XYZ file of C-alpha atoms in Angstrom:
460
model
C 99.063 43.221 68.654
C 99.657 44.813 65.255
C 103.228 43.475 65.152
C 102.073 40.018 66.261
C 99.298 40.076 63.654
C 101.808 41.025 60.946
C 104.261 38.289 61.963
C 101.544 35.625 62.001
C 100.262 36.714 58.569
C 103.814 36.720 57.191
C 104.795 33.281 58.492
C 101.504 31.719 57.412
C 102.056 33.089 53.903
C 105.722 32.100 53.808
C 105.059 28.652 55.225
C 102.295 28.002 52.699
C 104.445 29.053 49.738
C 107.501 27.090 50.900
C 105.480 23.909 51.545
C 103.752 24.147 48.152
C 107.059 24.795 46.350
C 108.886 21.922 48.038
C 105.906 19.584 47.643
C 106.225 20.153 43.916
C 109.825 18.904 44.016
C 108.933 16.046 46.380
C 105.938 14.672 44.486
C 107.625 14.713 41.085
C 110.805 13.199 42.550
C 108.740 10.336 43.989
C 106.881 9.990 40.685
C 110.232 9.722 38.872
C 111.430 7.069 41.312
C 114.043 9.212 43.112
C 114.544 8.468 46.813
C 113.787 11.463 49.050
C 115.751 11.583 52.300
C 114.385 14.751 53.909
C 111.588 17.293 53.427
C 112.410 20.390 55.478
C 110.404 23.538 56.138
C 113.058 26.064 57.126
C 116.815 26.040 56.696
C 119.769 25.226 58.949
C 119.711 22.979 62.007
C 116.742 20.613 62.322
C 114.725 21.314 65.494
C 111.957 18.721 64.997
C 111.554 15.730 62.703
C 109.601 12.519 62.126
C 110.122 9.681 59.611
C 107.319 8.245 57.530
C 106.718 5.907 54.581
C 108.532 3.042 52.923
C 111.658 5.161 52.402
C 111.502 6.570 55.959
C 111.657 10.110 54.570
C 112.465 12.592 57.327
C 109.867 15.396 57.609
C 111.535 18.243 59.466
C 111.233 21.766 60.801
C 114.503 23.723 60.736
C 115.572 26.711 62.762
C 115.663 29.404 60.045
C 112.071 29.991 58.831
C 113.013 31.681 55.536
C 112.878 28.827 53.038
C 112.920 25.057 52.837
C 114.384 22.181 50.842
C 113.934 18.612 49.631
C 117.037 16.433 50.107
C 117.252 13.539 47.660
C 119.703 10.667 47.358
C 122.427 12.489 45.420
C 125.963 11.320 44.626
C 127.201 14.921 44.766
C 126.225 15.215 48.420
C 126.432 11.703 49.943
C 128.836 8.797 50.062
C 127.137 5.979 48.136
C 129.478 3.120 49.162
C 126.954 1.550 51.539
C 123.925 2.153 49.316
C 122.111 -0.936 48.025
C 121.968 -1.544 44.253
C 118.217 -0.930 44.307
C 118.650 2.493 45.925
C 121.504 3.359 43.567
C 119.016 3.179 40.699
C 116.974 5.820 42.552
C 119.886 8.244 42.940
C 119.162 11.690 41.440
C 122.117 12.089 39.049
C 121.474 8.650 37.552
C 118.107 9.796 36.230
C 117.651 10.963 32.657
C 118.116 14.667 32.046
C 114.409 15.045 31.297
C 113.463 13.546 34.660
C 115.894 15.872 36.426
C 114.368 18.814 34.563
C 110.880 17.724 35.637
C 111.928 17.420 39.291
C 113.639 20.822 39.403
C 110.912 22.648 37.457
C 108.152 21.167 39.638
C 108.757 23.634 42.493
C 108.123 26.840 40.532
C 105.293 25.157 38.622
C 103.638 24.310 41.951
C 103.756 28.004 42.870
C 102.096 28.956 39.587
C 99.405 26.300 40.100
C 98.738 27.634 43.603
C 98.295 31.149 42.177
C 95.869 29.855 39.521
C 93.799 28.057 42.163
C 93.735 31.108 44.448
C 92.699 33.444 41.631
C 90.094 30.936 40.428
C 88.629 30.692 43.921
C 88.422 34.472 44.169
C 86.796 34.768 40.745
C 84.235 32.107 41.660
C 83.508 33.704 45.030
C 83.133 37.172 43.547
C 84.861 40.233 44.941
C 83.105 43.610 45.367
C 85.115 46.118 43.333
C 84.596 49.662 42.049
C 83.096 49.924 38.580
C 85.237 51.972 36.146
C 83.155 55.156 36.077
C 85.432 58.200 35.823
C 85.707 61.316 37.894
C 86.298 64.536 35.992
C 89.953 65.023 34.983
C 91.999 68.230 35.094
C 92.475 69.878 31.696
C 96.255 69.416 31.623
C 96.069 65.638 32.077
C 96.387 62.995 29.372
C 92.894 61.682 30.208
C 91.213 65.041 29.577
C 93.203 65.666 26.402
C 92.164 62.224 25.138
C 88.522 63.230 25.549
C 87.613 61.335 28.719
C 85.021 63.135 30.837
C 83.257 62.817 34.176
C 80.709 60.007 34.154
C 82.371 58.030 31.353
C 82.288 54.302 32.032
C 85.239 52.352 30.600
C 84.027 49.148 28.933
C 87.128 47.951 27.025
C 90.833 48.694 26.564
C 92.398 47.777 23.223
C 89.399 45.573 22.532
C 89.640 43.618 25.815
C 86.488 44.026 27.969
C 86.858 45.426 31.491
C 84.244 45.288 34.214
C 85.947 46.647 37.328
C 88.572 49.264 38.193
C 91.335 46.767 39.003
C 91.133 45.431 35.438
C 91.563 48.963 34.073
C 94.659 49.499 36.231
C 96.119 46.120 35.280
C 95.699 46.554 31.513
C 97.076 50.101 31.540
C 100.053 48.935 33.604
C 100.818 46.325 30.964
C 100.594 48.934 28.198
C 102.964 51.276 30.059
C 105.559 48.484 30.188
C 104.999 47.780 26.486
C 105.245 51.518 25.714
C 101.948 51.439 23.837
C 98.901 53.698 23.830
C 95.453 52.680 25.047
C 92.358 52.610 22.856
C 89.577 53.035 25.385
C 85.906 52.301 24.742
C 83.517 54.217 27.002
C 79.812 54.572 27.629
C 78.867 58.202 28.164
C 75.549 59.411 29.593
C 73.512 61.537 27.175
C 73.792 65.242 28.057
C 70.774 66.683 29.936
C 69.754 68.837 26.973
C 69.583 65.783 24.706
C 66.225 64.095 24.180
C 67.933 60.765 23.444
C 67.830 57.865 25.858
C 70.493 55.420 27.015
C 74.224 55.847 26.560
C 76.528 57.318 23.944
C 79.327 54.996 22.829
C 82.715 56.546 22.243
C 86.317 55.448 21.651
C 89.325 57.566 22.615
C 93.086 57.080 22.467
C 94.919 57.646 25.740
C 98.589 58.524 25.270
C 100.781 56.808 27.851
C 104.127 58.263 26.816
C 104.268 60.546 29.865
C 104.276 57.575 32.237
C 107.499 55.643 32.791
C 108.105 52.239 34.328
C 109.235 53.837 37.594
C 105.837 55.531 37.925
C 104.093 52.168 38.266
C 105.087 51.877 41.915
C 102.859 54.848 42.780
C 99.419 55.997 41.665
C 100.193 56.267 37.959
C 96.486 56.438 37.099
C 96.237 59.749 38.956
C 99.143 61.097 36.869
C 97.151 60.220 33.772
C 94.099 61.991 35.209
C 92.112 58.809 35.791
C 90.172 58.545 39.026
C 86.976 56.899 40.215
C 83.751 58.869 40.237
C 82.506 59.660 43.744
C 78.992 60.349 45.060
C 77.771 63.967 45.176
C 78.435 66.004 48.328
C 75.324 64.948 50.238
C 75.702 65.204 54.007
C 75.044 62.222 56.247
C 74.967 62.157 60.025
C 75.576 65.552 61.663
C 77.491 65.449 64.954
C 77.992 68.150 67.570
C 80.495 70.578 66.090
C 80.942 73.282 63.442
C 78.480 71.763 60.941
C 75.632 71.536 63.445
C 76.364 74.996 64.846
C 76.250 76.459 61.319
C 72.813 74.944 60.697
C 73.728 72.150 58.269
C 71.327 69.185 58.205
C 71.500 65.568 57.120
C 70.547 65.262 53.448
C 71.877 68.716 52.481
C 73.615 68.690 49.103
C 76.568 71.071 48.826
C 76.841 72.583 45.351
C 79.476 75.324 45.812
C 82.057 76.651 48.279
C 82.997 80.351 48.100
C 81.324 80.476 44.678
C 83.354 77.575 43.230
C 81.380 74.462 42.187
C 81.855 71.301 44.277
C 81.963 68.354 41.907
C 81.528 65.556 44.479
C 81.811 64.509 48.090
C 85.561 63.934 47.893
C 86.150 67.480 46.654
C 84.042 68.801 49.527
C 86.022 66.793 52.109
C 89.352 67.893 50.604
C 88.320 71.560 50.700
C 87.227 71.305 54.352
C 90.458 69.540 55.348
C 92.625 72.296 53.832
C 90.587 75.132 55.412
C 91.250 74.772 59.143
C 90.040 77.921 60.901
C 88.901 79.576 57.656
C 85.201 80.407 57.126
C 83.639 78.685 54.086
C 80.578 80.092 52.323
C 78.428 77.103 51.341
C 75.683 77.071 48.736
C 73.475 74.013 48.473
C 70.058 72.449 48.208
C 67.845 71.228 51.058
C 65.144 69.299 49.295
C 63.805 71.680 46.643
C 65.007 74.822 48.439
C 68.372 76.497 48.009
C 70.338 77.658 51.047
C 73.464 79.666 51.825
C 75.381 79.560 55.091
C 78.889 79.835 56.474
C 80.808 77.182 58.397
C 84.301 77.434 59.924
C 86.162 74.105 60.174
C 87.872 73.501 63.499
C 91.604 72.763 63.454
C 92.724 69.281 64.507
C 96.003 67.398 64.161
C 96.081 64.630 61.563
C 97.564 61.535 63.247
C 99.063 60.305 59.952
C 100.862 63.475 58.829
C 101.105 65.439 62.088
C 99.730 68.518 60.272
C 96.662 70.588 61.127
C 93.546 69.853 59.094
C 90.003 71.190 59.082
C 87.003 69.248 60.381
C 83.295 70.103 60.659
C 82.090 66.771 62.141
C 79.742 65.504 59.471
C 79.639 62.204 57.591
C 80.008 62.415 53.794
C 79.589 59.177 51.755
C 82.635 58.716 49.512
C 82.403 55.070 48.382
C 82.372 54.686 44.573
C 79.804 52.556 42.758
C 80.595 48.879 43.379
C 79.918 45.639 41.517
C 80.484 41.974 42.358
C 81.513 39.809 39.412
C 81.520 36.037 39.911
C 82.375 33.350 37.347
C 81.662 29.660 36.873
C 84.425 27.127 37.622
C 85.798 26.780 34.074
C 85.814 30.524 33.373
C 87.338 31.194 36.811
C 90.190 28.744 36.197
C 90.751 30.211 32.724
C 90.861 33.748 34.114
C 93.151 32.603 36.932
C 95.557 31.054 34.419
C 95.556 34.208 32.277
C 96.156 36.408 35.307
C 99.014 34.191 36.463
C 100.588 34.230 32.994
C 100.207 38.011 32.602
C 101.662 38.630 36.063
C 104.622 36.336 35.352
C 105.339 38.079 32.041
C 105.080 41.492 33.688
C 107.459 40.423 36.461
C 110.019 39.231 33.900
C 109.701 42.513 31.980
C 110.234 44.497 35.166
C 113.356 42.459 35.975
C 114.660 43.051 32.449
C 114.061 46.788 32.759
C 115.900 46.823 36.099
C 118.900 45.156 34.462
C 119.066 47.782 31.683
C 118.397 50.659 34.091
C 114.888 51.601 32.933
C 113.326 50.666 36.284
C 114.744 51.580 39.692
C 116.293 48.863 41.843
C 114.229 50.350 44.667
C 111.429 48.066 43.479
C 113.267 45.032 44.897
C 111.701 44.180 48.247
C 112.679 41.809 51.009
C 111.086 40.032 53.976
C 110.320 43.233 55.928
C 108.223 44.784 53.157
C 106.564 41.452 52.345
C 105.690 41.005 56.025
C 104.252 44.527 56.119
C 102.054 43.831 53.081
C 101.011 40.480 54.559
C 99.865 42.211 57.731
C 98.071 44.994 55.867
C 96.163 42.650 53.548
C 95.277 40.285 56.406
C 93.763 43.211 58.332
C 91.703 44.219 55.290
C 90.215 40.732 54.960
C 90.635 37.200 53.654
C 90.050 38.169 50.009
C 92.874 40.726 50.040
C 95.181 38.315 51.876
C 94.567 35.511 49.362
C 95.182 37.921 46.468
C 98.473 38.928 48.092
C 99.362 35.248 48.545
C 98.695 34.564 44.839
C 100.947 37.416 43.694
C 103.758 36.435 46.059
C 103.481 32.819 44.870
C 103.924 34.003 41.280
C 106.925 36.127 42.271
C 108.501 33.147 44.042
C 107.952 30.968 40.982
C 109.450 33.522 38.596
C 112.432 34.288 40.834
C 113.265 30.587 41.179
C 113.288 30.210 37.393
C 115.918 32.921 36.904
C 119.080 31.366 35.396
C 121.135 31.969 38.532
C 123.150 29.023 39.924
C 121.841 27.849 43.346
C 118.285 28.604 42.145
C 116.088 26.143 40.250
C 116.593 28.166 37.079
C 120.358 27.732 37.354
C 120.019 23.961 37.513
C 117.650 24.029 34.541
C 120.325 25.996 32.667
C 122.858 23.228 33.427
C 120.477 20.601 32.090
C 119.796 22.641 28.963
C 123.559 22.761 28.332
C 123.711 19.012 28.938
C 121.052 18.451 26.268
C 122.921 20.693 23.821
C 126.401 19.253 24.431
C 125.463 15.662 25.180
C 127.323 15.622 28.517
C 126.843 17.097 32.011
C 128.642 20.294 32.955
C 131.958 19.664 34.679
C 132.197 19.680 38.451
C 134.708 22.536 38.273
C 132.377 24.654 36.184
C 129.529 23.807 38.547
C 131.521 24.867 41.610
C 132.524 28.216 40.079
C 128.981 28.862 38.889
C 127.565 28.015 42.321
C 129.886 30.509 43.996
C 129.017 33.179 41.445
C 125.320 32.446 41.847
C 125.582 32.632 45.615
C 127.328 36.005 45.278
C 124.572 37.332 43.013
C 121.908 36.061 45.401
C 123.620 37.650 48.409
C 123.905 40.956 46.537
C 120.174 40.878 45.715
C 119.372 40.113 49.345
C 121.470 43.060 50.492
C 119.719 45.384 48.028
C 116.328 44.102 49.211
C 117.304 44.557 52.873
C 118.570 48.093 52.193
C 115.333 49.010 50.395
C 113.278 47.533 53.248
C 115.172 49.573 55.852
C 114.860 52.791 53.808
C 111.111 52.229 53.403
C 110.770 51.553 57.121
C 112.686 54.704 58.050
C 110.750 56.797 55.516
C 107.388 55.519 56.748
C 108.425 56.083 60.306
């Protein structure tokens, strides 16, 4: 069922993006007066089709589900001897260069518009996300050296307000690519010994020089020492097992293990997991009374890693503080447009860094990885799936605008040269460029397929 779920999520996402992209070409072509012969979802041999409208445009499903196309009346592809004079005026190459540019650019633009609408819908709906309150950082990390401490709440980065953790990650990711430092505004709780009320405001400078572009694929925030604050180690439901046998009760707060302070519930869980079969001396509070007892975690096999871990059979709340931010329609659309623009710029920067060798080509992914992410996000929920769809739509738009012949960006490059020189590129030049572009595209597909297979083998 998991494989079927993943395939359905993948083909729904792919079908949506292809239809939106090709509809962009189709609608602008019709608006410019160009005759459209076929609208196909999929490539290769047509397996189903119907004709509609005044032009009897063929709407088709083709056998290969990876892509689609809009076939227009085009002198480069069809014999026009039997075409009526009225239809000849609607032939693609007879249109002005600006109309041809509009038709070709409409596909990627449709993908960007889809992303804006998806983001806007999510911003209007409101998505529960962790608030950016920090966990304590280790002393050797950049976060600690910058002066960030446990309980600090990030309110702005380089003057731009942030409300949730995803915004912190996004803005820091952009700064890593730009090789800049982060000026972070925080609210800090007054220390217990202070008689003051409210929050202390502070600004620190976080140095990002230790993080490279290749680190962005993993948890680069953890390398900086940034992590979400977690609830204290207060025990929930106690089940039959080591915890109950040792005398632990629901509501107990664990303060120390073997004399070492326990800073939160996550630290407590991590210590138990790494102590299979080893007795742990716990010190804590039960209401207003302190207690000390010893518990020995049982050893069980972790299904994910295959290694032995410790377990005492007790629930420990670990969820960080959450907030739901929702916006009005105009603000949501504005934020969606900014997010789409920022993501597009970041994607272009990443591609540029790959070309010059600053970012690994391992970041190129193909259908297998995209299908995996589609399945994962669909299982998490509709919000995650729509966010994934927005980002993939942006990637599709950006990739199609690359100046590679056979892609939309390659055709736009031809038309730019036509504007500069006053004449279309020669057929010979076009043929050579198409072959070169096809070679580049095939090479990229092979790299993506190789990376997908390596990831699959590594995960397996």
